[in-house]
Every structure is written in structure tokens, then in C-alpha cells.
Amino acid sequence: MPSMEGRCVVFYVCMLLLLSPSSEAKLGRLAPMRASSRNSLTHSPSHSIGSNAIYRRRNRPLALRSRTNRRATELDYGEGFDDMTGNARFDETWIKMFKNKDRIRCPFWRRRAVDTLETVLAVARFILARHKRLDVQPVRTSGSKTYGLAIADIKGILEEDFKERNYYVTGKLSRRIYADNCYFDSPDPDTPVTGLRKYVDAISHLFDHKTSKVQLLDIKVLDDRRIAAKWRLEGTLMLPWRPKFKAYTGCTLYTLDDRGLVARHEEKWSISALDAFVSTVFPEWPFAAPSAPPYAELLRMKGHGAPDFPVV
């Protein structure tokens, strides 16, 4: 499989071809023709469609026009993309290409260039999310910490992260109870990974936040340093074509260190990693395990249909 650097090179070449001076010259020559076509359409009394379009655009509600203008400003100045991949080389190249789009004079092709760049950014985010072990950034601090909490209080915070912040999908977890060098492991072949910020940056770009959800089945304290949570996850991957993945259950074991912070975050799944990823492309492949039952049904099942960690 090509390395991350190899994939980035492919992206760079595609973008350079799109935004190269020769391409700009060819695309720019289309602008006068398109402009004259628009003028003849909108200024001719015999073409009411163009006139109506201008009327509707000018008479849109002010709030809608403001949102549209603000989005156009963000795209024109490269704003609104501050949430990048974390790979400095890729981010700098992407921003440079984004700014170079203004050299394309034809509005239609300039918009196509923006769409392409946005797609490249979405794919790059997903690749980095999938390859969490890549040395994208060192372990960094992630804000102030709350030390010495009772384990029952930590359990309550974790429960809120599941139910109120959907943290397995959004990455919005309570960082104050996690060690900056927390160790994250799961059946995913791209784990383990060390570093809270690296994990959060990855998980927040892995799933579509609008169509994905994690549902807490059970959470309990095992002993004075360990908490176990069972959950059900389903949704859509954050790729341009939005492939869905089948619902599955899992169990997460949280282990505290001497300071009372979560130092280990380890998962077990009800399906294999191979099944999880192949099923996004071939949902009915011969060796696929069935999808997890609905949430309400799992709540009635013994063990909630999720794997367990051995109690030692």
C-alpha cells in the first residue's frame, strides 16, 4: 500500500496540474465568452429567466444574503479552513494552492477548483485519521487537568461524554481527565497511538458527525483504577462519497494513573477490523458478520451484545 507521503504526492501533482499556468490560460479564455453569454441573457428583454434570477437574488432575505456573502469571503481568502490535517507540509501546500485559485479567471472553473481542493482536504483528513500512528505531530499539552477525582466522578464525566457529546464520533471528550500521553488501543490496525491531541484530531475527522452516533449501553466501575463502558456505534465515514459502515458494539476499558487521570483507553469490538472495513465497500461479502441489533434490543440482552474485558 502506498505510504502517506506517496498519497500526498499524488494530491500535489493533481492540484498542480489543475492550477498550472497553462491550465489557467486555457480556462481564462473561456471567461469573455461566458461573460458575454450572461450579459446577453440577463440584459435582453426577451429572456425573462435571467431577469427573474437577478430579481430573486436581489430580493433574498438579508440574513440569507449575509450567509452567502460570508461563505464567499471565506472561500476567497482561504478562511474557514483553519481546522486542517495537522501535517504542516500538506497544510502549507494546500493553502498555497487555494490562494492560487484566484489566478483562474473563469468563475465556473474557479469554483470547480475550490470543490476539488475541498475534496482533497477531506480525503487527507480521513487518511491521517485512519493512520493515527503517523508522526504527524508530537505529544502536546491539551489544557489544564483535574487531578485526584474520585473514580465515581470520572465515571460520571465519561458517561456525559457519551450521552451529551457523542465523543466517539465528534472527538469532544473531557480532556481535563485524560493524561496528555494517554495510550489508545483498539482492533484498528492503525493503533496503538500515544497522545491525547493526536487521538482527538484523528477521531474528529473519521466519522460524519451528522449521520453517525455512539450509544452507551452500560458503564461501570471495575475497581479503584478501572472503568468499563459498553457501546453501540453506527454511521458514515468522513469521505467525499460518504460510505456507511454497519453497526457494531464494543467495550472500552479506561485505566487511571497515580494522578487520577485516564492513562489508557483500550477497546474491543464485536466484529473484526477486516470485517469493519471491507463491509463499507462490500456490505454483503460472504464472511461478513451481521450488524448489531437495534439499541433497544441490545439493552434487553444479557451482556448487551458487547464483548467484555477480563476482570483481574
PDB file of C-alpha atoms in Angstrom:
ATOM      1  CA  MET A   1       0.000   0.000   0.000  1.00  0.00           C
ATOM      2  CA  PRO A   2       1.420   3.448  -0.877  1.00  0.00           C
ATOM      3  CA  SER A   3       2.812   5.473   2.005  1.00  0.00           C
ATOM      4  CA  MET A   4       1.198   8.654   3.278  1.00  0.00           C
ATOM      5  CA  GLU A   5       3.882  10.705   1.541  1.00  0.00           C
ATOM      6  CA  GLY A   6       3.124   8.894  -1.707  1.00  0.00           C
ATOM      7  CA  ARG A   7      -0.560   9.738  -1.442  1.00  0.00           C
ATOM      8  CA  CYS A   8       0.253  13.373  -0.730  1.00  0.00           C
ATOM      9  CA  VAL A   9       2.486  13.496  -3.815  1.00  0.00           C
ATOM     10  CA  VAL A  10      -0.452  12.282  -5.935  1.00  0.00           C
ATOM     11  CA  PHE A  11      -2.647  15.005  -4.451  1.00  0.00           C
ATOM     12  CA  TYR A  12       0.017  17.652  -5.083  1.00  0.00           C
ATOM     13  CA  VAL A  13       0.505  16.605  -8.711  1.00  0.00           C
ATOM     14  CA  CYS A  14      -3.241  16.675  -9.395  1.00  0.00           C
ATOM     15  CA  MET A  15      -3.578  20.115  -7.889  1.00  0.00           C
ATOM     16  CA  LEU A  16      -0.524  21.460  -9.691  1.00  0.00           C
ATOM     17  CA  LEU A  17      -1.948  20.254 -12.998  1.00  0.00           C
ATOM     18  CA  LEU A  18      -5.253  21.891 -12.195  1.00  0.00           C
ATOM     19  CA  LEU A  19      -3.724  25.203 -11.123  1.00  0.00           C
ATOM     20  CA  SER A  20      -0.783  25.322 -13.524  1.00  0.00           C
ATOM     21  CA  PRO A  21      -0.353  28.492 -15.669  1.00  0.00           C
ATOM     22  CA  SER A  22      -1.149  26.587 -18.882  1.00  0.00           C
ATOM     23  CA  SER A  23      -4.439  25.391 -17.425  1.00  0.00           C
ATOM     24  CA  GLU A  24      -5.234  28.870 -16.176  1.00  0.00           C
ATOM     25  CA  ALA A  25      -4.607  30.338 -19.623  1.00  0.00           C
ATOM     26  CA  LYS A  26      -6.922  27.820 -21.254  1.00  0.00           C
ATOM     27  CA  LEU A  27      -9.622  28.264 -18.645  1.00  0.00           C
ATOM     28  CA  GLY A  28      -9.238  32.024 -18.612  1.00  0.00           C
ATOM     29  CA  ARG A  29     -10.021  32.246 -22.324  1.00  0.00           C
ATOM     30  CA  LEU A  30     -13.489  30.914 -21.567  1.00  0.00           C
ATOM     31  CA  ALA A  31     -14.294  33.882 -19.329  1.00  0.00           C
ATOM     32  CA  PRO A  32     -15.074  36.529 -22.013  1.00  0.00           C
ATOM     33  CA  MET A  33     -17.363  34.093 -23.840  1.00  0.00           C
ATOM     34  CA  ARG A  34     -19.207  33.157 -20.641  1.00  0.00           C
ATOM     35  CA  ALA A  35     -19.453  36.789 -19.574  1.00  0.00           C
ATOM     36  CA  SER A  36     -20.915  37.864 -22.932  1.00  0.00           C
ATOM     37  CA  SER A  37     -23.382  34.958 -22.733  1.00  0.00           C
ATOM     38  CA  ARG A  38     -24.517  36.029 -19.287  1.00  0.00           C
ATOM     39  CA  ASN A  39     -24.840  39.677 -20.360  1.00  0.00           C
ATOM     40  CA  SER A  40     -26.900  38.774 -23.421  1.00  0.00           C
ATOM     41  CA  LEU A  41     -29.126  36.592 -21.277  1.00  0.00           C
ATOM     42  CA  THR A  42     -29.721  38.937 -18.353  1.00  0.00           C
ATOM     43  CA  HIS A  43     -29.992  42.191 -20.306  1.00  0.00           C
ATOM     44  CA  SER A  44     -32.239  41.010 -23.108  1.00  0.00           C
ATOM     45  CA  PRO A  45     -35.952  41.736 -22.594  1.00  0.00           C
ATOM     46  CA  SER A  46     -36.795  38.504 -24.380  1.00  0.00           C
ATOM     47  CA  HIS A  47     -35.079  36.378 -21.687  1.00  0.00           C
ATOM     48  CA  SER A  48     -37.183  36.595 -18.553  1.00  0.00           C
ATOM     49  CA  ILE A  49     -35.313  33.711 -16.870  1.00  0.00           C
ATOM     50  CA  GLY A  50     -32.178  35.794 -16.401  1.00  0.00           C
ATOM     51  CA  SER A  51     -34.198  38.776 -15.195  1.00  0.00           C
ATOM     52  CA  ASN A  52     -36.119  36.651 -12.715  1.00  0.00           C
ATOM     53  CA  ALA A  53     -32.884  35.134 -11.413  1.00  0.00           C
ATOM     54  CA  ILE A  54     -31.470  38.603 -10.752  1.00  0.00           C
ATOM     55  CA  TYR A  55     -34.740  39.673  -9.111  1.00  0.00           C
ATOM     56  CA  ARG A  56     -34.746  36.626  -6.836  1.00  0.00           C
ATOM     57  CA  ARG A  57     -31.091  37.101  -5.929  1.00  0.00           C
ATOM     58  CA  ARG A  58     -31.551  40.786  -5.100  1.00  0.00           C
ATOM     59  CA  ASN A  59     -34.711  40.134  -3.103  1.00  0.00           C
ATOM     60  CA  ARG A  60     -33.444  37.255  -0.964  1.00  0.00           C
ATOM     61  CA  PRO A  61     -33.760  37.769   2.800  1.00  0.00           C
ATOM     62  CA  LEU A  62     -30.884  39.817   4.200  1.00  0.00           C
ATOM     63  CA  ALA A  63     -29.776  37.006   6.553  1.00  0.00           C
ATOM     64  CA  LEU A  64     -29.504  34.553   3.650  1.00  0.00           C
ATOM     65  CA  ARG A  65     -27.529  37.035   1.561  1.00  0.00           C
ATOM     66  CA  SER A  66     -25.219  37.676   4.521  1.00  0.00           C
ATOM     67  CA  ARG A  67     -24.530  33.944   4.966  1.00  0.00           C
ATOM     68  CA  THR A  68     -23.860  33.560   1.251  1.00  0.00           C
ATOM     69  CA  ASN A  69     -21.542  36.559   1.151  1.00  0.00           C
ATOM     70  CA  ARG A  70     -19.715  35.390   4.271  1.00  0.00           C
ATOM     71  CA  ARG A  71     -19.139  31.950   2.770  1.00  0.00           C
ATOM     72  CA  ALA A  72     -17.868  33.547  -0.444  1.00  0.00           C
ATOM     73  CA  THR A  73     -15.463  35.690   1.587  1.00  0.00           C
ATOM     74  CA  GLU A  74     -14.184  32.623   3.440  1.00  0.00           C
ATOM     75  CA  LEU A  75     -13.532  30.825   0.166  1.00  0.00           C
ATOM     76  CA  ASP A  76     -11.887  33.872  -1.437  1.00  0.00           C
ATOM     77  CA  TYR A  77      -9.423  34.454   1.386  1.00  0.00           C
ATOM     78  CA  GLY A  78      -8.801  30.875   2.396  1.00  0.00           C
ATOM     79  CA  GLU A  79     -10.564  31.321   5.733  1.00  0.00           C
ATOM     80  CA  GLY A  80     -12.841  28.691   7.242  1.00  0.00           C
ATOM     81  CA  PHE A  81     -10.179  26.009   6.750  1.00  0.00           C
ATOM     82  CA  ASP A  82      -8.174  26.572   9.933  1.00  0.00           C
ATOM     83  CA  ASP A  83      -9.121  23.029  11.014  1.00  0.00           C
ATOM     84  CA  MET A  84      -6.538  21.380   8.777  1.00  0.00           C
ATOM     85  CA  THR A  85      -4.842  17.968   8.853  1.00  0.00           C
ATOM     86  CA  GLY A  86      -2.001  18.724  11.286  1.00  0.00           C
ATOM     87  CA  ASN A  87       0.633  17.814   8.684  1.00  0.00           C
ATOM     88  CA  ALA A  88       2.498  21.102   8.233  1.00  0.00           C
ATOM     89  CA  ARG A  89       3.862  20.300   4.766  1.00  0.00           C
ATOM     90  CA  PHE A  90       0.483  19.265   3.396  1.00  0.00           C
ATOM     91  CA  ASP A  91      -1.368  22.166   5.046  1.00  0.00           C
ATOM     92  CA  GLU A  92       1.044  24.791   3.712  1.00  0.00           C
ATOM     93  CA  THR A  93       0.869  23.366   0.179  1.00  0.00           C
ATOM     94  CA  TRP A  94      -2.915  23.156   0.290  1.00  0.00           C
ATOM     95  CA  ILE A  95      -3.306  26.761   1.454  1.00  0.00           C
ATOM     96  CA  LYS A  96      -0.883  27.952  -1.246  1.00  0.00           C
ATOM     97  CA  MET A  97      -2.906  26.132  -3.914  1.00  0.00           C
ATOM     98  CA  PHE A  98      -6.137  27.501  -2.503  1.00  0.00           C
ATOM     99  CA  LYS A  99      -4.868  31.051  -2.802  1.00  0.00           C
ATOM    100  CA  ASN A 100      -3.586  30.372  -6.336  1.00  0.00           C
ATOM    101  CA  LYS A 101      -7.130  29.574  -7.454  1.00  0.00           C
ATOM    102  CA  ASP A 102      -7.688  33.313  -7.903  1.00  0.00           C
ATOM    103  CA  ARG A 103      -5.422  33.140 -10.946  1.00  0.00           C
ATOM    104  CA  ILE A 104      -8.195  31.215 -12.739  1.00  0.00           C
ATOM    105  CA  ARG A 105     -10.278  33.964 -14.297  1.00  0.00           C
ATOM    106  CA  CYS A 106     -13.276  31.856 -15.285  1.00  0.00           C
ATOM    107  CA  PRO A 107     -15.742  31.777 -12.308  1.00  0.00           C
ATOM    108  CA  PHE A 108     -17.068  28.345 -13.263  1.00  0.00           C
ATOM    109  CA  TRP A 109     -13.648  26.672 -13.282  1.00  0.00           C
ATOM    110  CA  ARG A 110     -12.521  28.619 -10.218  1.00  0.00           C
ATOM    111  CA  ARG A 111     -15.487  27.119  -8.334  1.00  0.00           C
ATOM    112  CA  ARG A 112     -14.581  23.652  -9.633  1.00  0.00           C
ATOM    113  CA  ALA A 113     -11.027  24.184  -8.363  1.00  0.00           C
ATOM    114  CA  VAL A 114     -12.391  25.056  -4.905  1.00  0.00           C
ATOM    115  CA  ASP A 115     -14.598  21.941  -4.902  1.00  0.00           C
ATOM    116  CA  THR A 116     -11.599  19.786  -5.843  1.00  0.00           C
ATOM    117  CA  LEU A 117      -9.413  21.292  -3.135  1.00  0.00           C
ATOM    118  CA  GLU A 118     -12.125  20.759  -0.530  1.00  0.00           C
ATOM    119  CA  THR A 119     -12.399  17.107  -1.591  1.00  0.00           C
ATOM    120  CA  VAL A 120      -8.616  16.677  -1.368  1.00  0.00           C
ATOM    121  CA  LEU A 121      -8.668  18.156   2.138  1.00  0.00           C
ATOM    122  CA  ALA A 122     -11.476  15.798   3.235  1.00  0.00           C
ATOM    123  CA  VAL A 123      -9.602  12.750   1.893  1.00  0.00           C
ATOM    124  CA  ALA A 124      -6.335  13.864   3.514  1.00  0.00           C
ATOM    125  CA  ARG A 125      -8.063  14.320   6.863  1.00  0.00           C
ATOM    126  CA  PHE A 126      -9.550  10.836   6.608  1.00  0.00           C
ATOM    127  CA  ILE A 127      -6.188   9.257   5.688  1.00  0.00           C
ATOM    128  CA  LEU A 128      -4.487  10.895   8.652  1.00  0.00           C
ATOM    129  CA  ALA A 129      -7.379   9.873  10.889  1.00  0.00           C
ATOM    130  CA  ARG A 130      -7.015   6.272   9.722  1.00  0.00           C
ATOM    131  CA  HIS A 131      -3.220   6.318  10.132  1.00  0.00           C
ATOM    132  CA  LYS A 132      -3.013   7.628  13.669  1.00  0.00           C
ATOM    133  CA  ARG A 133       0.458   6.179  14.151  1.00  0.00           C
ATOM    134  CA  LEU A 134       1.931   8.554  11.578  1.00  0.00           C
ATOM    135  CA  ASP A 135       4.232  11.035  13.279  1.00  0.00           C
ATOM    136  CA  VAL A 136       2.053  13.966  12.279  1.00  0.00           C
ATOM    137  CA  GLN A 137       2.667  15.853  15.486  1.00  0.00           C
ATOM    138  CA  PRO A 138       4.433  15.193  18.781  1.00  0.00           C
ATOM    139  CA  VAL A 139       2.612  14.672  22.066  1.00  0.00           C
ATOM    140  CA  ARG A 140       1.400  18.139  23.061  1.00  0.00           C
ATOM    141  CA  THR A 141      -0.398  19.565  26.051  1.00  0.00           C
ATOM    142  CA  SER A 142      -4.169  19.790  25.835  1.00  0.00           C
ATOM    143  CA  GLY A 143      -5.176  22.252  28.523  1.00  0.00           C
ATOM    144  CA  SER A 144      -5.459  22.139  32.292  1.00  0.00           C
ATOM    145  CA  LYS A 145      -6.107  18.886  34.149  1.00  0.00           C
ATOM    146  CA  THR A 146      -8.254  17.947  37.117  1.00  0.00           C
ATOM    147  CA  TYR A 147      -6.298  15.661  39.422  1.00  0.00           C
ATOM    148  CA  GLY A 148      -7.409  13.352  42.184  1.00  0.00           C
ATOM    149  CA  LEU A 149     -11.089  12.988  41.302  1.00  0.00           C
ATOM    150  CA  ALA A 150     -12.986  10.089  42.813  1.00  0.00           C
ATOM    151  CA  ILE A 151     -13.406   7.274  40.315  1.00  0.00           C
ATOM    152  CA  ALA A 152     -17.209   7.618  40.583  1.00  0.00           C
ATOM    153  CA  ASP A 153     -16.868  11.244  39.432  1.00  0.00           C
ATOM    154  CA  ILE A 154     -14.708  10.199  36.471  1.00  0.00           C
ATOM    155  CA  LYS A 155     -17.320   7.596  35.561  1.00  0.00           C
ATOM    156  CA  GLY A 156     -19.962  10.340  35.543  1.00  0.00           C
ATOM    157  CA  ILE A 157     -17.846  12.542  33.258  1.00  0.00           C
ATOM    158  CA  LEU A 158     -17.248   9.670  30.844  1.00  0.00           C
ATOM    159  CA  GLU A 159     -20.977   8.969  30.784  1.00  0.00           C
ATOM    160  CA  GLU A 160     -21.646  12.619  29.872  1.00  0.00           C
ATOM    161  CA  ASP A 161     -19.051  12.409  27.086  1.00  0.00           C
ATOM    162  CA  PHE A 162     -21.004   9.515  25.595  1.00  0.00           C
ATOM    163  CA  LYS A 163     -24.533  10.810  26.024  1.00  0.00           C
ATOM    164  CA  GLU A 164     -24.160  14.570  25.608  1.00  0.00           C
ATOM    165  CA  ARG A 165     -21.071  14.977  23.408  1.00  0.00           C
ATOM    166  CA  ASN A 166     -21.153  11.779  21.305  1.00  0.00           C
ATOM    167  CA  TYR A 167     -17.383  11.759  21.776  1.00  0.00           C
ATOM    168  CA  TYR A 168     -16.622   8.577  19.820  1.00  0.00           C
ATOM    169  CA  VAL A 169     -17.867  10.399  16.724  1.00  0.00           C
ATOM    170  CA  THR A 170     -17.069  14.062  17.410  1.00  0.00           C
ATOM    171  CA  GLY A 171     -13.855  13.765  19.441  1.00  0.00           C
ATOM    172  CA  LYS A 172     -15.396  16.107  22.038  1.00  0.00           C
ATOM    173  CA  LEU A 173     -14.216  14.371  25.197  1.00  0.00           C
ATOM    174  CA  SER A 174     -13.362  15.892  28.584  1.00  0.00           C
ATOM    175  CA  ARG A 175      -9.630  16.440  28.118  1.00  0.00           C
ATOM    176  CA  ARG A 176      -9.165  17.530  31.720  1.00  0.00           C
ATOM    177  CA  ILE A 177      -9.471  13.928  32.946  1.00  0.00           C
ATOM    178  CA  TYR A 178      -7.060  12.437  30.361  1.00  0.00           C
ATOM    179  CA  ALA A 179      -3.274  12.381  30.516  1.00  0.00           C
ATOM    180  CA  ASP A 180      -1.622  14.150  27.582  1.00  0.00           C
ATOM    181  CA  ASN A 181       0.350  10.973  26.828  1.00  0.00           C
ATOM    182  CA  CYS A 182      -2.696   8.699  27.121  1.00  0.00           C
ATOM    183  CA  TYR A 183      -2.311   5.364  25.313  1.00  0.00           C
ATOM    184  CA  PHE A 184      -5.134   4.457  22.885  1.00  0.00           C
ATOM    185  CA  ASP A 185      -5.532   0.929  21.513  1.00  0.00           C
ATOM    186  CA  SER A 186      -8.218  -0.967  19.586  1.00  0.00           C
ATOM    187  CA  PRO A 187      -8.603  -3.703  16.906  1.00  0.00           C
ATOM    188  CA  ASP A 188      -7.953  -0.976  14.315  1.00  0.00           C
ATOM    189  CA  PRO A 189      -4.658  -1.929  12.580  1.00  0.00           C
ATOM    190  CA  ASP A 190      -3.547   1.720  12.786  1.00  0.00           C
ATOM    191  CA  THR A 191      -3.429   1.654  16.559  1.00  0.00           C
ATOM    192  CA  PRO A 192      -1.966   1.851  19.155  1.00  0.00           C
ATOM    193  CA  VAL A 193      -1.282   5.562  19.312  1.00  0.00           C
ATOM    194  CA  THR A 194       0.081   7.666  22.159  1.00  0.00           C
ATOM    195  CA  GLY A 195      -1.080  11.227  22.669  1.00  0.00           C
ATOM    196  CA  LEU A 196      -4.478  12.713  23.550  1.00  0.00           C
ATOM    197  CA  ARG A 197      -4.408  15.508  20.975  1.00  0.00           C
ATOM    198  CA  LYS A 198      -3.313  13.141  18.227  1.00  0.00           C
ATOM    199  CA  TYR A 199      -6.231  10.823  19.024  1.00  0.00           C
ATOM    200  CA  VAL A 200      -8.773  13.657  19.233  1.00  0.00           C
ATOM    201  CA  ASP A 201      -7.594  15.207  15.955  1.00  0.00           C
ATOM    202  CA  ALA A 202      -7.892  11.810  14.289  1.00  0.00           C
ATOM    203  CA  ILE A 203     -11.269  10.711  15.620  1.00  0.00           C
ATOM    204  CA  SER A 204     -12.911  14.087  14.926  1.00  0.00           C
ATOM    205  CA  HIS A 205     -12.218  13.640  11.184  1.00  0.00           C
ATOM    206  CA  LEU A 206     -13.094   9.952  10.932  1.00  0.00           C
ATOM    207  CA  PHE A 207     -16.914   9.944  11.070  1.00  0.00           C
ATOM    208  CA  ASP A 208     -19.629  12.171   9.628  1.00  0.00           C
ATOM    209  CA  HIS A 209     -20.966  13.939  12.720  1.00  0.00           C
ATOM    210  CA  LYS A 210     -24.492  14.357  11.347  1.00  0.00           C
ATOM    211  CA  THR A 211     -25.162  10.739  10.397  1.00  0.00           C
ATOM    212  CA  SER A 212     -23.046   8.835  12.936  1.00  0.00           C
ATOM    213  CA  LYS A 213     -23.738   8.125  16.582  1.00  0.00           C
ATOM    214  CA  VAL A 214     -22.453   6.154  19.532  1.00  0.00           C
ATOM    215  CA  GLN A 215     -24.968   4.864  22.084  1.00  0.00           C
ATOM    216  CA  LEU A 216     -23.913   3.961  25.600  1.00  0.00           C
ATOM    217  CA  LEU A 217     -25.191   0.537  26.672  1.00  0.00           C
ATOM    218  CA  ASP A 218     -23.563   0.291  30.090  1.00  0.00           C
ATOM    219  CA  ILE A 219     -20.773   1.833  32.144  1.00  0.00           C
ATOM    220  CA  LYS A 220     -19.461   0.609  35.475  1.00  0.00           C
ATOM    221  CA  VAL A 221     -16.517   0.846  37.840  1.00  0.00           C
ATOM    222  CA  LEU A 222     -14.477  -2.372  37.934  1.00  0.00           C
ATOM    223  CA  ASP A 223     -12.065  -1.410  40.718  1.00  0.00           C
ATOM    224  CA  ASP A 224     -10.300   1.666  42.114  1.00  0.00           C
ATOM    225  CA  ARG A 225      -8.457   2.299  38.826  1.00  0.00           C
ATOM    226  CA  ARG A 226     -10.574   0.867  36.017  1.00  0.00           C
ATOM    227  CA  ILE A 227     -13.866   1.725  34.361  1.00  0.00           C
ATOM    228  CA  ALA A 228     -15.532  -0.264  31.563  1.00  0.00           C
ATOM    229  CA  ALA A 229     -18.098   1.071  29.104  1.00  0.00           C
ATOM    230  CA  LYS A 230     -20.140  -0.848  26.523  1.00  0.00           C
ATOM    231  CA  TRP A 231     -21.473   0.944  23.463  1.00  0.00           C
ATOM    232  CA  ARG A 232     -23.044   0.629  20.009  1.00  0.00           C
ATOM    233  CA  LEU A 233     -21.605   2.564  17.038  1.00  0.00           C
ATOM    234  CA  GLU A 234     -23.034   3.153  13.569  1.00  0.00           C
ATOM    235  CA  GLY A 235     -22.860   5.799  10.877  1.00  0.00           C
ATOM    236  CA  THR A 236     -20.905   7.137   7.926  1.00  0.00           C
ATOM    237  CA  LEU A 237     -17.216   7.630   7.234  1.00  0.00           C
ATOM    238  CA  MET A 238     -15.934  11.130   6.511  1.00  0.00           C
ATOM    239  CA  LEU A 239     -15.086  10.538   2.858  1.00  0.00           C
ATOM    240  CA  PRO A 240     -16.421  12.549  -0.104  1.00  0.00           C
ATOM    241  CA  TRP A 241     -18.773   9.732  -1.171  1.00  0.00           C
ATOM    242  CA  ARG A 242     -19.862   9.117   2.481  1.00  0.00           C
ATOM    243  CA  PRO A 243     -19.724   5.287   2.713  1.00  0.00           C
ATOM    244  CA  LYS A 244     -21.781   3.820   5.532  1.00  0.00           C
ATOM    245  CA  PHE A 245     -20.402   1.221   7.928  1.00  0.00           C
ATOM    246  CA  LYS A 246     -22.503  -1.381   9.681  1.00  0.00           C
ATOM    247  CA  ALA A 247     -23.473  -1.065  13.301  1.00  0.00           C
ATOM    248  CA  TYR A 248     -21.299  -2.916  15.805  1.00  0.00           C
ATOM    249  CA  THR A 249     -20.798  -2.991  19.553  1.00  0.00           C
ATOM    250  CA  GLY A 250     -17.692  -2.609  21.634  1.00  0.00           C
ATOM    251  CA  CYS A 251     -16.267  -2.269  25.101  1.00  0.00           C
ATOM    252  CA  THR A 252     -13.775   0.366  26.244  1.00  0.00           C
ATOM    253  CA  LEU A 253     -11.553  -0.071  29.290  1.00  0.00           C
ATOM    254  CA  TYR A 254     -10.352   3.158  30.946  1.00  0.00           C
ATOM    255  CA  THR A 255      -7.351   2.822  33.278  1.00  0.00           C
ATOM    256  CA  LEU A 256      -6.268   5.615  35.618  1.00  0.00           C
ATOM    257  CA  ASP A 257      -2.709   6.551  36.603  1.00  0.00           C
ATOM    258  CA  ASP A 258      -1.403   7.671  40.002  1.00  0.00           C
ATOM    259  CA  ARG A 259      -2.666  11.226  39.403  1.00  0.00           C
ATOM    260  CA  GLY A 260      -6.221  10.064  38.768  1.00  0.00           C
ATOM    261  CA  LEU A 261      -6.096  10.749  35.020  1.00  0.00           C
ATOM    262  CA  VAL A 262      -7.113   8.323  32.275  1.00  0.00           C
ATOM    263  CA  ALA A 263      -3.790   6.909  31.063  1.00  0.00           C
ATOM    264  CA  ARG A 264      -5.068   4.006  28.926  1.00  0.00           C
ATOM    265  CA  HIS A 265      -8.099   3.813  26.610  1.00  0.00           C
ATOM    266  CA  GLU A 266      -8.426   0.268  25.201  1.00  0.00           C
ATOM    267  CA  GLU A 267     -11.217  -1.119  23.006  1.00  0.00           C
ATOM    268  CA  LYS A 268     -12.685  -4.461  21.994  1.00  0.00           C
ATOM    269  CA  TRP A 269     -15.140  -4.805  19.104  1.00  0.00           C
ATOM    270  CA  SER A 270     -17.892  -7.297  18.337  1.00  0.00           C
ATOM    271  CA  ILE A 271     -16.552  -7.634  14.757  1.00  0.00           C
ATOM    272  CA  SER A 272     -13.070  -7.939  13.329  1.00  0.00           C
ATOM    273  CA  ALA A 273     -11.236  -4.938  11.897  1.00  0.00           C
ATOM    274  CA  LEU A 274     -11.222  -6.661   8.488  1.00  0.00           C
ATOM    275  CA  ASP A 275     -14.993  -7.071   8.572  1.00  0.00           C
ATOM    276  CA  ALA A 276     -15.482  -3.463   9.676  1.00  0.00           C
ATOM    277  CA  PHE A 277     -13.567  -2.021   6.746  1.00  0.00           C
ATOM    278  CA  VAL A 278     -14.447  -4.481   3.978  1.00  0.00           C
ATOM    279  CA  SER A 279     -18.148  -4.116   4.785  1.00  0.00           C
ATOM    280  CA  THR A 280     -18.031  -0.402   3.952  1.00  0.00           C
ATOM    281  CA  VAL A 281     -17.268  -1.366   0.334  1.00  0.00           C
ATOM    282  CA  PHE A 282     -18.962  -4.801   0.102  1.00  0.00           C
ATOM    283  CA  PRO A 283     -21.797  -4.853   2.681  1.00  0.00           C
ATOM    284  CA  GLU A 284     -22.883  -8.379   1.711  1.00  0.00           C
ATOM    285  CA  TRP A 285     -19.469 -10.024   1.430  1.00  0.00           C
ATOM    286  CA  PRO A 286     -19.582 -13.789   2.267  1.00  0.00           C
ATOM    287  CA  PHE A 287     -17.748 -13.661   5.596  1.00  0.00           C
ATOM    288  CA  ALA A 288     -19.481 -10.578   6.980  1.00  0.00           C
ATOM    289  CA  ALA A 289     -20.849 -10.723  10.484  1.00  0.00           C
ATOM    290  CA  PRO A 290     -24.400  -9.436  10.976  1.00  0.00           C
ATOM    291  CA  SER A 291     -24.929  -5.841  12.027  1.00  0.00           C
ATOM    292  CA  ALA A 292     -25.524  -5.175  15.700  1.00  0.00           C
ATOM    293  CA  PRO A 293     -29.205  -5.273  16.745  1.00  0.00           C
ATOM    294  CA  PRO A 294     -31.023  -2.000  17.473  1.00  0.00           C
ATOM    295  CA  TYR A 295     -30.147  -0.155  20.676  1.00  0.00           C
ATOM    296  CA  ALA A 296     -33.377  -1.014  22.495  1.00  0.00           C
ATOM    297  CA  GLU A 297     -32.917  -4.718  21.776  1.00  0.00           C
ATOM    298  CA  LEU A 298     -29.297  -4.674  22.982  1.00  0.00           C
ATOM    299  CA  LEU A 299     -30.363  -3.149  26.292  1.00  0.00           C
ATOM    300  CA  ARG A 300     -32.562  -6.232  26.930  1.00  0.00           C
ATOM    301  CA  MET A 301     -29.835  -8.729  26.036  1.00  0.00           C
ATOM    302  CA  LYS A 302     -27.550 -10.302  28.593  1.00  0.00           C
ATOM    303  CA  GLY A 303     -24.186  -8.572  28.364  1.00  0.00           C
ATOM    304  CA  HIS A 304     -25.790  -6.104  25.909  1.00  0.00           C
ATOM    305  CA  GLY A 305     -24.323  -7.997  22.957  1.00  0.00           C
ATOM    306  CA  ALA A 306     -20.906  -6.403  23.527  1.00  0.00           C
ATOM    307  CA  PRO A 307     -17.539  -8.018  24.359  1.00  0.00           C
ATOM    308  CA  ASP A 308     -16.108  -7.957  27.885  1.00  0.00           C
ATOM    309  CA  PHE A 309     -12.672  -7.254  29.270  1.00  0.00           C
ATOM    310  CA  PRO A 310     -11.389  -9.922  31.656  1.00  0.00           C
ATOM    311  CA  VAL A 311     -11.707  -8.889  35.287  1.00  0.00           C
ATOM    312  CA  VAL A 312      -8.395  -9.431  37.123  1.00  0.00           C
TER     313      VAL A 312
END
